mmCIF file of C-alpha atoms and ligand atoms in Angstrom:
data_model
loop_
_atom_site.group_PDB
_atom_site.id
_atom_site.type_symbol
_atom_site.label_atom_id
_atom_site.label_comp_id
_atom_site.label_asym_id
_atom_site.label_seq_id
_atom_site.Cartn_x
_atom_site.Cartn_y
_atom_site.Cartn_z
ATOM 1 C CA MET A 271 -5.261 15.792 52.720
ATOM 2 C CA LYS A 272 -7.941 14.302 50.515
ATOM 3 C CA ILE A 273 -8.618 10.546 50.795
ATOM 4 C CA PHE A 274 -10.044 9.028 47.627
ATOM 5 C CA ARG A 275 -11.756 5.754 47.945
ATOM 6 C CA LEU A 276 -10.720 3.235 45.196
ATOM 7 C CA PRO A 277 -14.086 3.450 42.901
ATOM 8 C CA MET A 278 -13.880 7.232 43.134
ATOM 9 C CA LEU A 279 -10.352 7.400 42.273
ATOM 10 C CA VAL A 280 -10.872 5.055 39.251
ATOM 11 C CA ALA A 281 -13.746 7.488 38.171
ATOM 12 C CA VAL A 282 -11.645 10.455 38.525
ATOM 13 C CA LEU A 283 -8.781 8.738 36.639
ATOM 14 C CA CYS A 284 -11.045 7.689 33.752
ATOM 15 C CA MET A 285 -12.460 11.377 33.498
ATOM 16 C CA ALA A 286 -8.883 12.525 33.367
ATOM 17 C CA VAL A 287 -8.273 10.440 30.486
ATOM 18 C CA VAL A 288 -11.812 10.902 28.654
ATOM 19 C CA LEU A 289 -12.338 14.553 29.074
ATOM 20 C CA PRO A 290 -9.305 15.754 27.012
ATOM 21 C CA GLN A 291 -10.077 12.955 24.349
ATOM 22 C CA THR A 292 -13.629 14.379 24.037
ATOM 23 C CA ALA A 293 -12.360 18.078 24.050
ATOM 24 C CA ALA A 294 -9.793 17.190 21.397
ATOM 25 C CA ALA A 295 -12.595 15.436 19.316
ATOM 26 C CA GLN A 296 -14.946 18.543 19.506
ATOM 27 C CA THR A 297 -12.158 20.739 18.151
ATOM 28 C CA TYR A 298 -10.657 18.261 15.664
ATOM 29 C CA PRO A 299 -9.540 19.108 13.146
ATOM 30 C CA ASN A 300 -8.230 22.683 13.864
ATOM 31 C CA LYS A 301 -5.140 22.605 11.682
ATOM 32 C CA THR A 302 -3.701 20.880 8.512
ATOM 33 C CA ILE A 303 -3.351 17.196 8.649
ATOM 34 C CA THR A 304 -0.404 15.471 6.983
ATOM 35 C CA LEU A 305 -0.979 12.152 5.004
ATOM 36 C CA VAL A 306 2.375 10.550 4.786
ATOM 37 C CA VAL A 307 2.999 8.335 1.640
ATOM 38 C CA PRO A 308 5.785 5.797 1.818
ATOM 39 C CA PHE A 309 6.858 6.034 -1.826
ATOM 40 C CA ALA A 310 8.115 8.775 -4.287
ATOM 41 C CA ALA A 311 5.789 11.477 -5.432
ATOM 42 C CA GLY A 312 4.256 10.787 -8.832
ATOM 43 C CA GLY A 313 3.926 6.985 -8.258
ATOM 44 C CA PRO A 314 0.696 4.820 -7.775
ATOM 45 C CA THR A 315 0.607 5.150 -3.847
ATOM 46 C CA ASP A 316 1.077 8.952 -4.220
ATOM 47 C CA MET A 317 -1.765 8.949 -6.849
ATOM 48 C CA VAL A 318 -4.121 6.953 -4.305
ATOM 49 C CA GLY A 319 -2.973 9.311 -1.388
ATOM 50 C CA ARG A 320 -3.586 12.470 -3.280
ATOM 51 C CA VAL A 321 -7.052 11.466 -4.433
ATOM 52 C CA VAL A 322 -8.033 10.514 -0.902
ATOM 53 C CA ALA A 323 -6.484 13.403 0.790
ATOM 54 C CA GLN A 324 -8.453 15.719 -1.480
ATOM 55 C CA SER A 325 -11.783 14.188 -0.814
ATOM 56 C CA MET A 326 -10.972 13.547 3.020
ATOM 57 C CA GLY A 327 -10.041 17.240 3.159
ATOM 58 C CA VAL A 328 -13.538 18.191 2.048
ATOM 59 C CA ALA A 329 -15.365 15.720 4.399
ATOM 60 C CA LEU A 330 -13.106 17.212 7.302
ATOM 61 C CA GLY A 331 -13.375 20.809 6.387
ATOM 62 C CA GLN A 332 -9.557 20.879 6.742
ATOM 63 C CA THR A 333 -6.732 20.697 4.260
ATOM 64 C CA VAL A 334 -4.891 17.253 4.292
ATOM 65 C CA VAL A 335 -1.513 17.565 2.513
ATOM 66 C CA VAL A 336 0.593 14.676 1.152
ATOM 67 C CA GLU A 337 4.013 14.175 2.386
ATOM 68 C CA ASN A 338 6.371 11.685 0.440
ATOM 69 C CA ARG A 339 8.761 9.959 2.673
ATOM 70 C CA ALA A 340 10.366 7.364 0.458
ATOM 71 C CA GLY A 341 12.917 4.754 1.336
ATOM 72 C CA ALA A 342 13.617 1.270 2.485
ATOM 73 C CA GLY A 343 10.296 -0.080 0.541
ATOM 74 C CA GLY A 344 8.076 2.213 2.834
ATOM 75 C CA THR A 345 9.422 1.094 6.076
ATOM 76 C CA LEU A 346 11.026 4.465 6.783
ATOM 77 C CA ALA A 347 7.550 6.183 6.535
ATOM 78 C CA SER A 348 5.865 3.658 8.626
ATOM 79 C CA ALA A 349 8.515 4.049 11.464
ATOM 80 C CA TYR A 350 8.086 7.840 11.103
ATOM 81 C CA VAL A 351 4.347 7.687 11.733
ATOM 82 C CA ALA A 352 4.527 5.044 14.454
ATOM 83 C CA ARG A 353 6.584 7.662 16.510
ATOM 84 C CA ALA A 354 4.554 10.794 15.395
ATOM 85 C CA SER A 355 2.278 12.568 17.954
ATOM 86 C CA ALA A 356 -0.933 10.592 18.473
ATOM 87 C CA ASP A 357 -3.234 13.492 17.726
ATOM 88 C CA GLY A 358 -4.848 12.706 14.425
ATOM 89 C CA TYR A 359 -2.441 15.236 12.628
ATOM 90 C CA THR A 360 -0.028 12.664 11.171
ATOM 91 C CA LEU A 361 -1.632 9.804 9.270
ATOM 92 C CA LEU A 362 -0.065 6.941 7.108
ATOM 93 C CA LEU A 363 -1.456 5.568 3.710
ATOM 94 C CA HIS A 364 0.201 2.327 3.154
ATOM 95 C CA HIS A 365 -0.388 -0.802 1.009
ATOM 96 C CA ILE A 366 0.336 -4.509 1.254
ATOM 97 C CA GLY A 367 3.821 -3.653 2.144
ATOM 98 C CA MET A 368 2.825 -3.117 5.741
ATOM 99 C CA SER A 369 2.104 -6.861 5.793
ATOM 100 C CA THR A 370 5.297 -8.033 3.902
ATOM 101 C CA ALA A 371 7.735 -5.798 5.932
ATOM 102 C CA PRO A 372 7.875 -8.279 9.152
ATOM 103 C CA GLY A 373 8.778 -11.103 6.817
ATOM 104 C CA LEU A 374 11.533 -9.169 4.655
ATOM 105 C CA TYR A 375 13.330 -7.335 7.436
ATOM 106 C CA ARG A 376 14.939 -9.067 10.351
ATOM 107 C CA LYS A 377 15.064 -5.784 12.315
ATOM 108 C CA LEU A 378 12.139 -3.389 11.797
ATOM 109 C CA ALA A 379 11.760 -0.103 13.621
ATOM 110 C CA PHE A 380 7.971 -0.532 14.282
ATOM 111 C CA ASP A 381 5.547 -3.268 14.754
ATOM 112 C CA PRO A 382 2.619 -3.221 12.120
ATOM 113 C CA LEU A 383 0.514 -5.168 14.547
ATOM 114 C CA LYS A 384 1.171 -3.085 17.726
ATOM 115 C CA ASP A 385 2.198 0.532 16.822
ATOM 116 C CA PHE A 386 -0.795 1.770 15.027
ATOM 117 C CA GLU A 387 -4.411 2.513 15.217
ATOM 118 C CA TYR A 388 -6.380 1.188 12.309
ATOM 119 C CA ILE A 389 -8.816 3.510 10.582
ATOM 120 C CA GLY A 390 -9.910 1.484 7.615
ATOM 121 C CA GLN A 391 -9.105 -0.144 4.317
ATOM 122 C CA LEU A 392 -9.539 1.950 1.233
ATOM 123 C CA ALA A 393 -8.883 0.660 -2.099
ATOM 124 C CA ASP A 394 -7.416 -2.502 -4.031
ATOM 125 C CA VAL A 395 -4.947 -1.700 -6.902
ATOM 126 C CA PRO A 396 -4.248 -4.478 -9.489
ATOM 127 C CA MET A 397 -0.651 -4.819 -11.015
ATOM 128 C CA THR A 398 0.603 -5.163 -14.427
ATOM 129 C CA LEU A 399 3.729 -6.795 -15.808
ATOM 130 C CA ILE A 400 5.439 -4.347 -18.193
ATOM 131 C CA GLY A 401 8.569 -4.032 -20.132
ATOM 132 C CA ARG A 402 10.883 -1.363 -21.825
ATOM 133 C CA PRO A 403 9.477 -0.360 -25.195
ATOM 134 C CA ASP A 404 12.081 -2.177 -27.303
ATOM 135 C CA LEU A 405 12.080 -5.427 -25.430
ATOM 136 C CA PRO A 406 12.190 -8.080 -28.026
ATOM 137 C CA ALA A 407 9.678 -10.330 -26.193
ATOM 138 C CA LYS A 408 6.294 -9.790 -27.922
ATOM 139 C CA THR A 409 3.861 -11.892 -25.892
ATOM 140 C CA PRO A 410 3.663 -13.009 -22.272
ATOM 141 C CA GLN A 411 5.087 -16.404 -23.261
ATOM 142 C CA ASP A 412 7.879 -14.887 -25.004
ATOM 143 C CA LEU A 413 8.599 -12.909 -21.978
ATOM 144 C CA ILE A 414 8.669 -15.859 -19.708
ATOM 145 C CA ALA A 415 11.051 -17.786 -22.067
ATOM 146 C CA TYR A 416 13.208 -14.597 -22.162
ATOM 147 C CA LEU A 417 13.328 -14.470 -18.330
ATOM 148 C CA LYS A 418 14.282 -18.280 -18.128
ATOM 149 C CA ARG A 419 17.000 -17.753 -20.756
ATOM 150 C CA GLU A 420 18.726 -14.702 -19.717
ATOM 151 C CA ASN A 421 18.234 -14.974 -15.845
ATOM 152 C CA THR A 422 20.484 -12.461 -14.265
ATOM 153 C CA LYS A 423 21.224 -10.577 -17.503
ATOM 154 C CA VAL A 424 17.528 -9.116 -17.027
ATOM 155 C CA ASN A 425 17.315 -6.027 -15.018
ATOM 156 C CA LEU A 426 13.848 -5.944 -13.004
ATOM 157 C CA SER A 427 13.257 -2.591 -11.419
ATOM 158 C CA HIS A 428 11.095 -2.235 -8.048
ATOM 159 C CA ALA A 429 10.650 0.111 -5.201
ATOM 160 C CA GLY A 430 12.720 -1.550 -2.503
ATOM 161 C CA LEU A 431 12.268 -4.443 -0.177
ATOM 162 C CA GLY A 432 8.811 -4.245 1.066
ATOM 163 C CA ALA A 433 7.220 -2.600 -2.070
ATOM 164 C CA ALA A 434 4.514 -4.047 -4.174
ATOM 165 C CA SER A 435 6.640 -4.151 -6.962
ATOM 166 C CA GLN A 436 9.366 -6.193 -5.083
ATOM 167 C CA LEU A 437 6.686 -8.673 -3.821
ATOM 168 C CA CYS A 438 5.421 -9.208 -7.354
ATOM 169 C CA GLY A 439 8.750 -9.511 -8.928
ATOM 170 C CA MET A 440 9.939 -12.010 -6.260
ATOM 171 C CA LEU A 441 6.747 -14.041 -6.923
ATOM 172 C CA LEU A 442 7.277 -13.775 -10.734
ATOM 173 C CA GLN A 443 10.701 -15.172 -10.278
ATOM 174 C CA GLN A 444 9.417 -18.104 -8.327
ATOM 175 C CA ALA A 445 6.500 -18.878 -10.589
ATOM 176 C CA VAL A 446 8.863 -18.751 -13.681
ATOM 177 C CA GLY A 447 11.852 -20.324 -12.186
ATOM 178 C CA ALA A 448 14.221 -17.510 -13.167
ATOM 179 C CA GLU A 449 16.580 -15.466 -11.073
ATOM 180 C CA VAL A 450 16.914 -11.897 -12.593
ATOM 181 C CA THR A 451 18.852 -8.871 -11.305
ATOM 182 C CA THR A 452 16.762 -6.675 -9.146
ATOM 183 C CA VAL A 453 17.110 -2.692 -9.319
ATOM 184 C CA PRO A 454 15.690 -0.864 -6.241
ATOM 185 C CA PHE A 455 14.413 2.689 -6.632
ATOM 186 C CA GLN A 456 12.554 4.972 -4.132
ATOM 187 C CA GLY A 457 9.328 4.297 -5.609
ATOM 188 C CA THR A 458 7.811 2.971 -8.954
ATOM 189 C CA ALA A 459 7.721 6.699 -10.337
ATOM 190 C CA PRO A 460 11.473 6.672 -10.800
ATOM 191 C CA ALA A 461 11.439 2.955 -11.689
ATOM 192 C CA LEU A 462 8.930 3.518 -14.392
ATOM 193 C CA THR A 463 11.095 6.355 -15.942
ATOM 194 C CA ALA A 464 14.152 4.176 -15.863
ATOM 195 C CA LEU A 465 12.080 1.517 -17.917
ATOM 196 C CA ILE A 466 10.540 4.019 -20.374
ATOM 197 C CA GLY A 467 14.174 5.163 -20.896
ATOM 198 C CA GLY A 468 15.423 1.653 -21.338
ATOM 199 C CA GLN A 469 17.728 1.524 -18.436
ATOM 200 C CA VAL A 470 15.893 -1.589 -17.059
ATOM 201 C CA ASP A 471 14.073 -4.134 -18.734
ATOM 202 C CA VAL A 472 10.918 -5.345 -16.812
ATOM 203 C CA MET A 473 8.911 -4.462 -13.969
ATOM 204 C CA CYS A 474 5.813 -4.998 -11.987
ATOM 205 C CA ASP A 475 3.772 -1.771 -11.217
ATOM 206 C CA GLN A 476 0.475 -0.772 -10.236
ATOM 207 C CA THR A 477 -2.365 0.160 -12.762
ATOM 208 C CA ALA A 478 -2.797 3.529 -10.818
ATOM 209 C CA GLN A 479 0.371 4.654 -12.581
ATOM 210 C CA THR A 480 0.802 2.308 -15.483
ATOM 211 C CA VAL A 481 -2.678 2.619 -17.212
ATOM 212 C CA PRO A 482 -1.929 5.964 -19.054
ATOM 213 C CA HIS A 483 1.661 5.056 -20.077
ATOM 214 C CA ILE A 484 0.372 1.708 -21.392
ATOM 215 C CA LYS A 485 -2.422 3.470 -23.360
ATOM 216 C CA ALA A 486 0.304 5.947 -24.829
ATOM 217 C CA GLY A 487 2.432 2.870 -25.919
ATOM 218 C CA LYS A 488 5.175 4.100 -23.872
ATOM 219 C CA VAL A 489 5.802 0.734 -22.247
ATOM 220 C CA LYS A 490 4.907 -2.944 -23.364
ATOM 221 C CA LEU A 491 2.204 -4.582 -21.480
ATOM 222 C CA TYR A 492 2.411 -8.372 -21.090
ATOM 223 C CA ALA A 493 -0.174 -9.263 -18.487
ATOM 224 C CA VAL A 494 -2.049 -8.249 -15.361
ATOM 225 C CA THR A 495 -1.602 -10.007 -11.949
ATOM 226 C CA THR A 496 -5.321 -10.149 -10.969
ATOM 227 C CA ALA A 497 -7.334 -13.457 -10.986
ATOM 228 C CA GLN A 498 -9.711 -12.007 -13.742
ATOM 229 C CA ARG A 499 -8.935 -9.695 -16.479
ATOM 230 C CA LEU A 500 -9.585 -5.876 -15.924
ATOM 231 C CA LYS A 501 -12.142 -3.555 -17.227
ATOM 232 C CA ALA A 502 -9.397 -0.705 -17.561
ATOM 233 C CA LEU A 503 -7.125 -3.072 -19.780
ATOM 234 C CA PRO A 504 -9.462 -5.858 -21.181
ATOM 235 C CA ASP A 505 -7.141 -7.178 -23.793
ATOM 236 C CA ALA A 506 -4.244 -8.069 -21.365
ATOM 237 C CA PRO A 507 -4.207 -11.557 -20.198
ATOM 238 C CA THR A 508 -3.810 -12.449 -16.484
ATOM 239 C CA LEU A 509 -0.570 -14.238 -15.452
ATOM 240 C CA ARG A 510 -2.734 -17.274 -14.639
ATOM 241 C CA GLU A 511 -4.061 -17.590 -18.192
ATOM 242 C CA VAL A 512 -0.546 -17.590 -19.467
ATOM 243 C CA GLY A 513 0.508 -20.595 -17.291
ATOM 244 C CA LEU A 514 1.688 -18.972 -13.930
ATOM 245 C CA LYS A 515 -0.795 -21.187 -11.683
ATOM 246 C CA ASP A 516 -2.518 -19.406 -8.861
ATOM 247 C CA PHE A 517 -0.499 -16.163 -9.594
ATOM 248 C CA GLU A 518 -2.417 -13.174 -7.938
ATOM 249 C CA VAL A 519 -1.184 -9.966 -6.547
ATOM 250 C CA VAL A 520 -3.606 -7.236 -5.543
ATOM 251 C CA VAL A 521 -2.364 -4.128 -3.626
ATOM 252 C CA TRP A 522 -4.614 -3.360 -0.789
ATOM 253 C CA HIS A 523 -4.350 -0.127 0.861
ATOM 254 C CA GLY A 524 -5.135 1.151 4.617
ATOM 255 C CA LEU A 525 -5.224 4.270 6.503
ATOM 256 C CA TYR A 526 -3.269 4.241 9.866
ATOM 257 C CA ALA A 527 -2.717 6.587 12.840
ATOM 258 C CA PRO A 528 -0.187 6.445 15.593
ATOM 259 C CA LYS A 529 -0.905 4.162 18.404
ATOM 260 C CA GLY A 530 -2.862 6.146 21.183
ATOM 261 C CA THR A 531 -4.656 8.428 18.915
ATOM 262 C CA PRO A 532 -7.840 9.157 20.789
ATOM 263 C CA ALA A 533 -11.020 7.117 19.860
ATOM 264 C CA PRO A 534 -13.120 10.113 18.966
ATOM 265 C CA VAL A 535 -10.423 11.545 16.579
ATOM 266 C CA LEU A 536 -10.304 8.130 15.044
ATOM 267 C CA ASN A 537 -14.034 7.718 14.494
ATOM 268 C CA ARG A 538 -14.026 11.225 12.780
ATOM 269 C CA LEU A 539 -11.172 10.095 10.503
ATOM 270 C CA ASN A 540 -13.001 7.032 9.619
ATOM 271 C CA ALA A 541 -16.402 8.780 8.807
ATOM 272 C CA ALA A 542 -14.256 11.323 6.725
ATOM 273 C CA MET A 543 -12.512 8.292 4.934
ATOM 274 C CA ARG A 544 -15.853 6.546 4.334
ATOM 275 C CA ASP A 545 -17.626 9.843 3.016
ATOM 276 C CA ALA A 546 -14.492 10.337 0.773
ATOM 277 C CA LEU A 547 -14.911 6.803 -0.586
ATOM 278 C CA LYS A 548 -18.489 7.684 -1.746
ATOM 279 C CA ASP A 549 -17.369 10.775 -3.564
ATOM 280 C CA PRO A 550 -18.288 10.062 -7.319
ATOM 281 C CA ALA A 551 -15.514 12.146 -8.512
ATOM 282 C CA LEU A 552 -12.993 9.868 -6.469
ATOM 283 C CA VAL A 553 -14.620 6.675 -7.565
ATOM 284 C CA LYS A 554 -14.503 7.663 -11.239
ATOM 285 C CA ARG A 555 -10.907 8.899 -11.090
ATOM 286 C CA LEU A 556 -9.793 5.639 -9.446
ATOM 287 C CA ASP A 557 -12.005 3.452 -11.768
ATOM 288 C CA GLU A 558 -10.450 4.990 -14.859
ATOM 289 C CA VAL A 559 -7.012 3.352 -13.747
ATOM 290 C CA GLY A 560 -8.486 0.009 -12.560
ATOM 291 C CA VAL A 561 -8.505 0.941 -8.833
ATOM 292 C CA ARG A 562 -11.534 -0.449 -6.807
ATOM 293 C CA VAL A 563 -12.973 1.076 -3.702
ATOM 294 C CA VAL A 564 -13.235 -1.807 -1.110
ATOM 295 C CA GLN A 565 -16.581 -2.876 0.049
ATOM 296 C CA GLU A 566 -17.966 -0.884 3.219
ATOM 297 C CA SER A 567 -17.468 -3.644 5.582
ATOM 298 C CA LEU A 568 -13.699 -3.352 5.080
ATOM 299 C CA GLN A 569 -13.644 0.537 5.493
ATOM 300 C CA THR A 570 -13.533 -0.057 9.269
ATOM 301 C CA PRO A 571 -10.856 -0.362 11.890
ATOM 302 C CA ASP A 572 -11.526 -4.171 12.344
ATOM 303 C CA GLY A 573 -11.517 -4.605 8.377
ATOM 304 C CA LEU A 574 -8.036 -3.416 8.204
ATOM 305 C CA ARG A 575 -6.757 -4.978 11.409
ATOM 306 C CA ASN A 576 -7.929 -8.405 10.655
ATOM 307 C CA HIS A 577 -6.707 -8.189 7.043
ATOM 308 C CA LEU A 578 -3.365 -7.021 8.148
ATOM 309 C CA ARG A 579 -3.092 -9.888 10.616
ATOM 310 C CA GLU A 580 -4.004 -12.534 7.942
ATOM 311 C CA GLU A 581 -1.738 -10.940 5.514
ATOM 312 C CA VAL A 582 1.400 -10.859 7.899
ATOM 313 C CA GLU A 583 0.935 -14.436 8.297
ATOM 314 C CA ARG A 584 0.303 -15.377 4.658
ATOM 315 C CA TRP A 585 3.307 -13.469 3.227
ATOM 316 C CA GLY A 586 5.449 -14.311 6.171
ATOM 317 C CA ALA A 587 5.192 -17.900 5.139
ATOM 318 C CA LEU A 588 5.795 -17.163 1.374
ATOM 319 C CA ILE A 589 8.756 -14.952 2.157
ATOM 320 C CA ARG A 590 10.413 -17.470 4.383
ATOM 321 C CA LYS A 591 9.944 -19.967 1.515
ATOM 322 C CA ALA A 592 11.676 -17.542 -1.017
ATOM 323 C CA GLY A 593 14.587 -16.789 1.522
ATOM 324 C CA THR A 594 14.527 -13.058 0.969
ATOM 325 C CA TYR A 595 15.635 -10.903 3.746
ATOM 326 C CA ALA A 596 17.253 -7.664 4.602
ATOM 327 C CA ASP A 597 19.214 -7.251 7.891
HETATM 328 C C1 MLT B 36 5.076 3.528 -5.319
HETATM 329 O O1 MLT B 36 4.057 4.330 -5.075
HETATM 330 O O2 MLT B 36 5.955 3.856 -5.677
HETATM 331 C C2 MLT B 36 4.562 2.020 -5.242
HETATM 332 O O3 MLT B 36 3.435 1.695 -4.599
HETATM 333 C C3 MLT B 36 5.748 1.293 -4.863
HETATM 334 C C4 MLT B 36 5.366 -0.297 -4.652
HETATM 335 O O4 MLT B 36 4.953 -0.657 -3.852
HETATM 336 O O5 MLT B 36 5.719 -1.056 -5.844
#
């Protein structure tokens, strides 16, 4: 029987862990990668996901397919990826909702701060406050008065508890001092279809989806949710300009892998993500709809991890104040 001394045993165990990881990194990726998007196809997260998947696929020399796993404000997809094989072939693109979910759900099937590896932040997407085409309110001030006057008679659509549209709608009600009826959908793609069709009255949605519809006159644009006006929609006032003090919602996005994904694979994915974000075609496509690629220092595992931690705290406090929960 072989007797290992402790240092030798530790060295053997380390090699047993490191060697398969190195081997995996050398051959990675050798099959299609799935990028899970937590909302319906055709919506803003899907749009960002597909643009990134296309450019990352080129950088990795492998196809990256988008899989939409909508439901429960993005939490079903997050739970799915948290439990997927940690081999780099199942990734998650998620947004600010990753940080609001722990505050909004008393029971969550995953822990955003423990169950993932962090690849990096990608892009920031502003939101717009829009209304159905025949809504009587003409200006943002008219809309605020309408919300206050009609309260629960107003239907506000969103993409479920944990979606950016739900967060923005919740903050809007708080800021205006109104309580509207909220109507959840599986994503803002179906929510916007309902708005265009006049089945709901108002919604907050990301420019990645709304800009073409606003330009085509299919919805009424009232304001943008950023602190400054947007180049893509220069005539739209900010909600701050129309009297909602300190109002700001920007939908930041991150790329995640299941906990335990080998470091060499994560490094490869981070390099491919950073290459993709330099792709002039991607930058142009996103810029046209007001989406801004984040600065390079945030395109890192620490950039995403630290921002997520801060955001979980920030939104947790605000959500407790608003008293919005799901059991
Ligand atoms: C979507 O893609 O449907 C949206 O990002 C949902 C949301 O967060 O509002």
